[in-house]
Amino acid sequence: EPEVTQTPSHQVTQMGQEVILRCVPISNHLYFYWYRQILGQKVEFLVSFYNNEISEKSEIFDDQFSVERPDGSNFTLKIRSTKLEDSAMYFCASSTRLFYNSPLHFGNGTRLTVT
Amino acid sequence: SQELEQSPQSLIVQEGKNLTINCTSSKTLYGLYWYKQKYGEGLIFLMMLQKGGEEKSHEKITAKLDEKKQQSSLHITASQPSHAGIYLCGAAELPNAGNNRKLIWGLGTSLAVNP
């Protein structure tokens, strides 16, 4: 069964460094998302992406964050200058249709630790 | 904004027992999703409910959405150790001029099944 793959599975970085989290969505999916989960807290929406542009972003997704689909398969999340509070599990997801008509398929996540 | 509350927060059952997890919304749900998360891993899609009174089953798991679309339950029959994990409900907020493209989440119910 097709799946969403995320790399790396764990990333440790120093505060102020840039990180890029990578995702390969399911090949025929059109909608792409990033969510995050801080340890012990709820999963939070970051951004949705469709047709090569951001559809919606949350208040969390400030100027330090950016997303890109550089080619036909990868979908990346960049954090320009990481803060301690960015430490979380970051999940990439994709779907065939808009989220309320089609389930999101999630990757296994990247655990980001900012020291 | 809409909030999702799950109960119980954690559950320990003996193998073979039935159990129910609840997800309650402060507002009418537009779509309700159940996911399972194994510790440190991604979210695995279980079921999606959209209509009031809808009920879906997959293997030994049944999910229901009440008529008012404000509460959903997940019922596991004859639980097995493989059912252990964290069960999350996610919901689509009511569309707002077509621009609301995110899921909100409950905190999760941690299930342990003792053999």
PDB file of C-alpha atoms in Angstrom:
ATOM      1  CA  GLU A   1       0.000   0.000   0.000  1.00  0.00           C
ATOM      2  CA  PRO A   2       1.388   3.466  -0.886  1.00  0.00           C
ATOM      3  CA  GLU A   3       2.590   5.482   2.061  1.00  0.00           C
ATOM      4  CA  VAL A   4       3.914   8.885   3.004  1.00  0.00           C
ATOM      5  CA  THR A   5       7.607   8.772   3.854  1.00  0.00           C
ATOM      6  CA  GLN A   6       9.446  11.294   5.982  1.00  0.00           C
ATOM      7  CA  THR A   7      13.152  11.841   6.508  1.00  0.00           C
ATOM      8  CA  PRO A   8      14.986  12.047   8.754  1.00  0.00           C
ATOM      9  CA  SER A   9      13.183  10.201  11.519  1.00  0.00           C
ATOM     10  CA  HIS A  10      15.064  12.200  14.134  1.00  0.00           C
ATOM     11  CA  GLN A  11      16.868  15.516  13.802  1.00  0.00           C
ATOM     12  CA  VAL A  12      18.862  17.219  16.506  1.00  0.00           C
ATOM     13  CA  THR A  13      19.877  20.808  15.901  1.00  0.00           C
ATOM     14  CA  GLN A  14      21.174  23.773  17.799  1.00  0.00           C
ATOM     15  CA  MET A  15      19.039  26.805  18.453  1.00  0.00           C
ATOM     16  CA  GLY A  16      19.297  29.307  15.600  1.00  0.00           C
ATOM     17  CA  GLN A  17      20.166  26.707  12.972  1.00  0.00           C
ATOM     18  CA  GLU A  18      18.109  26.051   9.876  1.00  0.00           C
ATOM     19  CA  VAL A  19      16.489  22.667   9.393  1.00  0.00           C
ATOM     20  CA  ILE A  20      14.722  21.107   6.446  1.00  0.00           C
ATOM     21  CA  LEU A  21      12.282  18.292   7.011  1.00  0.00           C
ATOM     22  CA  ARG A  22      11.538  16.179   3.992  1.00  0.00           C
ATOM     23  CA  CYS A  23       8.457  14.304   2.913  1.00  0.00           C
ATOM     24  CA  VAL A  24       7.458  12.222  -0.074  1.00  0.00           C
ATOM     25  CA  PRO A  25       3.644  12.217  -0.269  1.00  0.00           C
ATOM     26  CA  ILE A  26       1.638   9.482  -1.927  1.00  0.00           C
ATOM     27  CA  SER A  27       2.131   9.885  -5.653  1.00  0.00           C
ATOM     28  CA  ASN A  28      -1.426  10.592  -6.852  1.00  0.00           C
ATOM     29  CA  HIS A  29      -2.309  12.887  -3.947  1.00  0.00           C
ATOM     30  CA  LEU A  30      -2.895  16.546  -4.598  1.00  0.00           C
ATOM     31  CA  TYR A  31      -3.135  18.113  -1.127  1.00  0.00           C
ATOM     32  CA  PHE A  32      -0.215  18.244   1.270  1.00  0.00           C
ATOM     33  CA  TYR A  33      -0.024  19.210   4.905  1.00  0.00           C
ATOM     34  CA  TRP A  34       2.330  19.674   7.814  1.00  0.00           C
ATOM     35  CA  TYR A  35       1.185  19.126  11.360  1.00  0.00           C
ATOM     36  CA  ARG A  36       3.201  19.022  14.554  1.00  0.00           C
ATOM     37  CA  GLN A  37       2.808  17.521  17.987  1.00  0.00           C
ATOM     38  CA  ILE A  38       4.685  18.879  20.956  1.00  0.00           C
ATOM     39  CA  LEU A  39       5.230  16.181  23.560  1.00  0.00           C
ATOM     40  CA  GLY A  40       2.107  15.772  25.667  1.00  0.00           C
ATOM     41  CA  GLN A  41       0.044  18.219  23.622  1.00  0.00           C
ATOM     42  CA  LYS A  42      -2.501  18.002  20.840  1.00  0.00           C
ATOM     43  CA  VAL A  43      -1.603  17.639  17.198  1.00  0.00           C
ATOM     44  CA  GLU A  44      -1.549  21.128  15.652  1.00  0.00           C
ATOM     45  CA  PHE A  45      -2.084  22.211  12.091  1.00  0.00           C
ATOM     46  CA  LEU A  46       0.756  24.160  10.499  1.00  0.00           C
ATOM     47  CA  VAL A  47       0.063  24.521   6.796  1.00  0.00           C
ATOM     48  CA  SER A  48      -1.764  23.074   3.816  1.00  0.00           C
ATOM     49  CA  PHE A  49      -0.497  23.200   0.255  1.00  0.00           C
ATOM     50  CA  TYR A  50      -2.256  22.697  -3.055  1.00  0.00           C
ATOM     51  CA  ASN A  51      -1.440  23.507  -6.647  1.00  0.00           C
ATOM     52  CA  ASN A  52       2.021  24.745  -5.705  1.00  0.00           C
ATOM     53  CA  GLU A  53       0.862  27.286  -3.200  1.00  0.00           C
ATOM     54  CA  ILE A  54      -0.121  27.537   0.437  1.00  0.00           C
ATOM     55  CA  SER A  55      -3.878  27.085   0.910  1.00  0.00           C
ATOM     56  CA  GLU A  56      -3.946  27.928   4.570  1.00  0.00           C
ATOM     57  CA  LYS A  57      -1.525  28.381   7.425  1.00  0.00           C
ATOM     58  CA  SER A  58      -1.911  28.640  11.177  1.00  0.00           C
ATOM     59  CA  GLU A  59      -0.640  31.308  13.550  1.00  0.00           C
ATOM     60  CA  ILE A  60       2.245  28.987  14.343  1.00  0.00           C
ATOM     61  CA  PHE A  61       3.444  29.117  10.746  1.00  0.00           C
ATOM     62  CA  ASP A  62       5.229  32.453  10.942  1.00  0.00           C
ATOM     63  CA  ASP A  63       8.014  33.893   8.798  1.00  0.00           C
ATOM     64  CA  GLN A  64      10.478  31.365  10.201  1.00  0.00           C
ATOM     65  CA  PHE A  65       8.627  28.579   8.415  1.00  0.00           C
ATOM     66  CA  SER A  66       8.382  27.871   4.713  1.00  0.00           C
ATOM     67  CA  VAL A  67       7.241  24.990   2.541  1.00  0.00           C
ATOM     68  CA  GLU A  68       8.280  23.942  -0.895  1.00  0.00           C
ATOM     69  CA  ARG A  69       7.537  21.307  -3.450  1.00  0.00           C
ATOM     70  CA  PRO A  70      10.809  21.483  -5.380  1.00  0.00           C
ATOM     71  CA  ASP A  71      10.004  18.650  -7.766  1.00  0.00           C
ATOM     72  CA  GLY A  72       7.164  16.266  -8.497  1.00  0.00           C
ATOM     73  CA  SER A  73       7.698  14.107  -5.459  1.00  0.00           C
ATOM     74  CA  ASN A  74       9.178  15.944  -2.483  1.00  0.00           C
ATOM     75  CA  PHE A  75       7.457  18.297  -0.062  1.00  0.00           C
ATOM     76  CA  THR A  76       9.674  20.087   2.421  1.00  0.00           C
ATOM     77  CA  LEU A  77       9.252  22.148   5.566  1.00  0.00           C
ATOM     78  CA  LYS A  78      12.022  24.579   6.379  1.00  0.00           C
ATOM     79  CA  ILE A  79      12.511  26.252   9.719  1.00  0.00           C
ATOM     80  CA  ARG A  80      14.876  29.140   9.180  1.00  0.00           C
ATOM     81  CA  SER A  81      16.163  29.777  12.683  1.00  0.00           C
ATOM     82  CA  THR A  82      15.062  27.135  15.138  1.00  0.00           C
ATOM     83  CA  LYS A  83      13.933  27.919  18.660  1.00  0.00           C
ATOM     84  CA  LEU A  84      13.757  25.621  21.670  1.00  0.00           C
ATOM     85  CA  GLU A  85       9.955  25.657  21.420  1.00  0.00           C
ATOM     86  CA  ASP A  86      10.140  24.215  17.901  1.00  0.00           C
ATOM     87  CA  SER A  87      11.058  20.860  19.431  1.00  0.00           C
ATOM     88  CA  ALA A  88       8.229  18.549  18.426  1.00  0.00           C
ATOM     89  CA  MET A  89       7.226  15.667  16.214  1.00  0.00           C
ATOM     90  CA  TYR A  90       6.488  16.996  12.733  1.00  0.00           C
ATOM     91  CA  PHE A  91       4.059  15.038  10.591  1.00  0.00           C
ATOM     92  CA  CYS A  92       3.613  15.333   6.869  1.00  0.00           C
ATOM     93  CA  ALA A  93       0.295  14.236   5.384  1.00  0.00           C
ATOM     94  CA  SER A  94      -1.336  14.066   1.989  1.00  0.00           C
ATOM     95  CA  SER A  95      -4.813  13.475   0.607  1.00  0.00           C
ATOM     96  CA  THR A  96      -6.520  12.990  -2.717  1.00  0.00           C
ATOM     97  CA  ARG A  97      -9.212  15.576  -2.113  1.00  0.00           C
ATOM     98  CA  LEU A  98      -9.932  18.367   0.298  1.00  0.00           C
ATOM     99  CA  PHE A  99      -9.410  17.282   3.892  1.00  0.00           C
ATOM    100  CA  TYR A 100     -13.085  17.106   4.878  1.00  0.00           C
ATOM    101  CA  ASN A 101     -13.928  14.724   2.045  1.00  0.00           C
ATOM    102  CA  SER A 102     -10.902  12.525   2.119  1.00  0.00           C
ATOM    103  CA  PRO A 103      -8.796  11.092   4.920  1.00  0.00           C
ATOM    104  CA  LEU A 104      -5.305  12.394   5.447  1.00  0.00           C
ATOM    105  CA  HIS A 105      -2.513   9.844   5.182  1.00  0.00           C
ATOM    106  CA  PHE A 106       0.324  10.597   7.560  1.00  0.00           C
ATOM    107  CA  GLY A 107       3.998   9.776   7.538  1.00  0.00           C
ATOM    108  CA  ASN A 108       5.797   8.412  10.576  1.00  0.00           C
ATOM    109  CA  GLY A 109       7.017  11.847  11.519  1.00  0.00           C
ATOM    110  CA  THR A 110      10.322  13.578  12.148  1.00  0.00           C
ATOM    111  CA  ARG A 111      11.211  14.144  15.767  1.00  0.00           C
ATOM    112  CA  LEU A 112      12.953  17.514  15.929  1.00  0.00           C
ATOM    113  CA  THR A 113      15.005  18.290  19.004  1.00  0.00           C
ATOM    114  CA  VAL A 114      16.357  21.811  19.357  1.00  0.00           C
ATOM    115  CA  THR A 115      19.113  22.219  21.950  1.00  0.00           C
TER     116      THR A 115
ATOM    117  CA  SER B   1     -12.841  28.048  18.263  1.00  0.00           C
ATOM    118  CA  GLN B   2     -13.819  24.415  18.238  1.00  0.00           C
ATOM    119  CA  GLU B   3     -12.371  22.031  20.824  1.00  0.00           C
ATOM    120  CA  LEU B   4     -12.337  18.252  20.898  1.00  0.00           C
ATOM    121  CA  GLU B   5     -12.316  16.431  24.219  1.00  0.00           C
ATOM    122  CA  GLN B   6     -11.533  12.751  24.458  1.00  0.00           C
ATOM    123  CA  SER B   7     -12.343  10.415  27.306  1.00  0.00           C
ATOM    124  CA  PRO B   8     -10.934   8.561  28.995  1.00  0.00           C
ATOM    125  CA  GLN B   9      -7.393   9.884  28.797  1.00  0.00           C
ATOM    126  CA  SER B  10      -6.030   6.400  29.357  1.00  0.00           C
ATOM    127  CA  LEU B  11      -7.398   2.920  29.575  1.00  0.00           C
ATOM    128  CA  ILE B  12      -5.993  -0.443  30.647  1.00  0.00           C
ATOM    129  CA  VAL B  13      -8.062  -3.486  29.783  1.00  0.00           C
ATOM    130  CA  GLN B  14      -7.638  -7.213  29.905  1.00  0.00           C
ATOM    131  CA  GLU B  15      -7.349  -8.967  26.569  1.00  0.00           C
ATOM    132  CA  GLY B  16     -10.770 -10.013  25.327  1.00  0.00           C
ATOM    133  CA  LYS B  17     -12.644  -7.153  26.991  1.00  0.00           C
ATOM    134  CA  ASN B  18     -14.717  -4.585  25.143  1.00  0.00           C
ATOM    135  CA  LEU B  19     -14.018  -0.880  25.473  1.00  0.00           C
ATOM    136  CA  THR B  20     -15.322   2.486  24.325  1.00  0.00           C
ATOM    137  CA  ILE B  21     -13.520   5.763  23.707  1.00  0.00           C
ATOM    138  CA  ASN B  22     -15.455   9.005  23.340  1.00  0.00           C
ATOM    139  CA  CYS B  23     -14.808  12.205  21.466  1.00  0.00           C
ATOM    140  CA  THR B  24     -16.951  15.263  22.171  1.00  0.00           C
ATOM    141  CA  SER B  25     -17.015  18.525  20.299  1.00  0.00           C
ATOM    142  CA  SER B  26     -18.023  21.959  21.471  1.00  0.00           C
ATOM    143  CA  LYS B  27     -19.599  22.586  18.045  1.00  0.00           C
ATOM    144  CA  THR B  28     -21.223  20.590  15.275  1.00  0.00           C
ATOM    145  CA  LEU B  29     -18.709  18.427  13.491  1.00  0.00           C
ATOM    146  CA  TYR B  30     -18.345  18.649   9.769  1.00  0.00           C
ATOM    147  CA  GLY B  31     -16.328  15.455   9.530  1.00  0.00           C
ATOM    148  CA  LEU B  32     -14.920  13.200  12.218  1.00  0.00           C
ATOM    149  CA  TYR B  33     -11.813  11.043  11.825  1.00  0.00           C
ATOM    150  CA  TRP B  34     -10.365   8.351  14.034  1.00  0.00           C
ATOM    151  CA  TYR B  35      -6.670   7.623  13.918  1.00  0.00           C
ATOM    152  CA  LYS B  36      -4.407   5.301  15.822  1.00  0.00           C
ATOM    153  CA  GLN B  37      -0.883   6.259  16.812  1.00  0.00           C
ATOM    154  CA  LYS B  38       1.657   3.775  17.989  1.00  0.00           C
ATOM    155  CA  TYR B  39       4.188   5.253  20.360  1.00  0.00           C
ATOM    156  CA  GLY B  40       6.714   7.335  18.427  1.00  0.00           C
ATOM    157  CA  GLU B  41       5.114   6.593  15.090  1.00  0.00           C
ATOM    158  CA  GLY B  42       2.742   8.218  12.652  1.00  0.00           C
ATOM    159  CA  LEU B  43      -1.031   8.401  12.647  1.00  0.00           C
ATOM    160  CA  ILE B  44      -2.810   5.509  11.006  1.00  0.00           C
ATOM    161  CA  PHE B  45      -6.230   6.264   9.541  1.00  0.00           C
ATOM    162  CA  LEU B  46      -9.030   4.115  10.950  1.00  0.00           C
ATOM    163  CA  MET B  47     -12.372   5.602   9.913  1.00  0.00           C
ATOM    164  CA  MET B  48     -14.099   8.759   8.721  1.00  0.00           C
ATOM    165  CA  LEU B  49     -17.669   9.711   9.644  1.00  0.00           C
ATOM    166  CA  GLN B  50     -19.604  12.535   8.097  1.00  0.00           C
ATOM    167  CA  LYS B  51     -23.330  12.020   8.526  1.00  0.00           C
ATOM    168  CA  GLY B  52     -25.331  12.222  11.729  1.00  0.00           C
ATOM    169  CA  GLY B  53     -26.097   8.723  12.965  1.00  0.00           C
ATOM    170  CA  GLU B  54     -23.431   7.187  10.769  1.00  0.00           C
ATOM    171  CA  GLU B  55     -21.736   4.020  11.946  1.00  0.00           C
ATOM    172  CA  LYS B  56     -18.764   2.251  10.400  1.00  0.00           C
ATOM    173  CA  SER B  57     -16.935  -0.931  11.318  1.00  0.00           C
ATOM    174  CA  HIS B  58     -13.606  -2.394  10.413  1.00  0.00           C
ATOM    175  CA  GLU B  59     -12.628  -5.726  11.867  1.00  0.00           C
ATOM    176  CA  LYS B  60     -13.344  -5.380  15.604  1.00  0.00           C
ATOM    177  CA  ILE B  61     -13.540  -1.590  15.687  1.00  0.00           C
ATOM    178  CA  THR B  62     -16.813   0.325  15.319  1.00  0.00           C
ATOM    179  CA  ALA B  63     -17.123   4.090  15.186  1.00  0.00           C
ATOM    180  CA  LYS B  64     -20.344   6.064  15.503  1.00  0.00           C
ATOM    181  CA  LEU B  65     -21.288   9.699  15.073  1.00  0.00           C
ATOM    182  CA  ASP B  66     -24.371  10.872  16.943  1.00  0.00           C
ATOM    183  CA  GLU B  67     -27.346  12.485  15.240  1.00  0.00           C
ATOM    184  CA  LYS B  68     -26.389  15.944  16.411  1.00  0.00           C
ATOM    185  CA  LYS B  69     -22.852  15.437  15.072  1.00  0.00           C
ATOM    186  CA  GLN B  70     -21.240  16.562  18.291  1.00  0.00           C
ATOM    187  CA  GLN B  71     -20.118  13.269  19.744  1.00  0.00           C
ATOM    188  CA  SER B  72     -18.397  10.199  18.385  1.00  0.00           C
ATOM    189  CA  SER B  73     -17.516   6.914  19.998  1.00  0.00           C
ATOM    190  CA  LEU B  74     -15.008   4.245  19.091  1.00  0.00           C
ATOM    191  CA  HIS B  75     -15.810   0.771  20.313  1.00  0.00           C
ATOM    192  CA  ILE B  76     -13.396  -2.147  20.292  1.00  0.00           C
ATOM    193  CA  THR B  77     -14.814  -5.613  20.719  1.00  0.00           C
ATOM    194  CA  ALA B  78     -12.747  -8.433  22.223  1.00  0.00           C
ATOM    195  CA  SER B  79      -9.603  -6.325  22.535  1.00  0.00           C
ATOM    196  CA  GLN B  80      -6.190  -7.745  21.655  1.00  0.00           C
ATOM    197  CA  PRO B  81      -2.662  -6.577  22.473  1.00  0.00           C
ATOM    198  CA  SER B  82      -2.393  -5.365  18.865  1.00  0.00           C
ATOM    199  CA  HIS B  83      -5.064  -2.762  19.649  1.00  0.00           C
ATOM    200  CA  ALA B  84      -2.726  -1.012  22.084  1.00  0.00           C
ATOM    201  CA  GLY B  85      -1.752   2.521  21.176  1.00  0.00           C
ATOM    202  CA  ILE B  86      -3.071   6.050  21.259  1.00  0.00           C
ATOM    203  CA  TYR B  87      -6.425   6.715  19.630  1.00  0.00           C
ATOM    204  CA  LEU B  88      -6.957  10.215  18.321  1.00  0.00           C
ATOM    205  CA  CYS B  89     -10.076  11.848  17.033  1.00  0.00           C
ATOM    206  CA  GLY B  90      -9.745  14.657  14.530  1.00  0.00           C
ATOM    207  CA  ALA B  91     -12.474  16.871  13.161  1.00  0.00           C
ATOM    208  CA  ALA B  92     -12.976  19.264  10.347  1.00  0.00           C
ATOM    209  CA  GLU B  93     -14.097  22.653  11.534  1.00  0.00           C
ATOM    210  CA  LEU B  94     -17.153  24.006   9.782  1.00  0.00           C
ATOM    211  CA  PRO B  95     -16.023  25.423   6.462  1.00  0.00           C
ATOM    212  CA  ASN B  96     -15.617  29.128   6.575  1.00  0.00           C
ATOM    213  CA  ALA B  97     -16.018  30.587   3.116  1.00  0.00           C
ATOM    214  CA  GLY B  98     -14.192  27.524   1.813  1.00  0.00           C
ATOM    215  CA  ASN B  99     -10.921  28.611   3.364  1.00  0.00           C
ATOM    216  CA  ASN B 100     -10.861  26.459   6.435  1.00  0.00           C
ATOM    217  CA  ARG B 101      -8.581  23.626   5.549  1.00  0.00           C
ATOM    218  CA  LYS B 102      -7.443  22.103   8.772  1.00  0.00           C
ATOM    219  CA  LEU B 103      -8.238  19.345  11.178  1.00  0.00           C
ATOM    220  CA  ILE B 104      -8.346  19.914  14.913  1.00  0.00           C
ATOM    221  CA  TRP B 105      -7.520  17.097  17.294  1.00  0.00           C
ATOM    222  CA  GLY B 106      -8.321  15.613  20.644  1.00  0.00           C
ATOM    223  CA  LEU B 107      -5.513  14.907  23.073  1.00  0.00           C
ATOM    224  CA  GLY B 108      -5.793  11.168  22.556  1.00  0.00           C
ATOM    225  CA  THR B 109      -6.707   8.108  24.574  1.00  0.00           C
ATOM    226  CA  SER B 110      -3.870   5.805  25.501  1.00  0.00           C
ATOM    227  CA  LEU B 111      -4.953   2.169  25.417  1.00  0.00           C
ATOM    228  CA  ALA B 112      -3.036  -0.718  26.950  1.00  0.00           C
ATOM    229  CA  VAL B 113      -4.265  -4.286  26.565  1.00  0.00           C
ATOM    230  CA  ASN B 114      -2.893  -6.804  29.010  1.00  0.00           C
ATOM    231  CA  PRO B 115      -2.536 -10.372  27.723  1.00  0.00           C
TER     232      PRO B 115
END
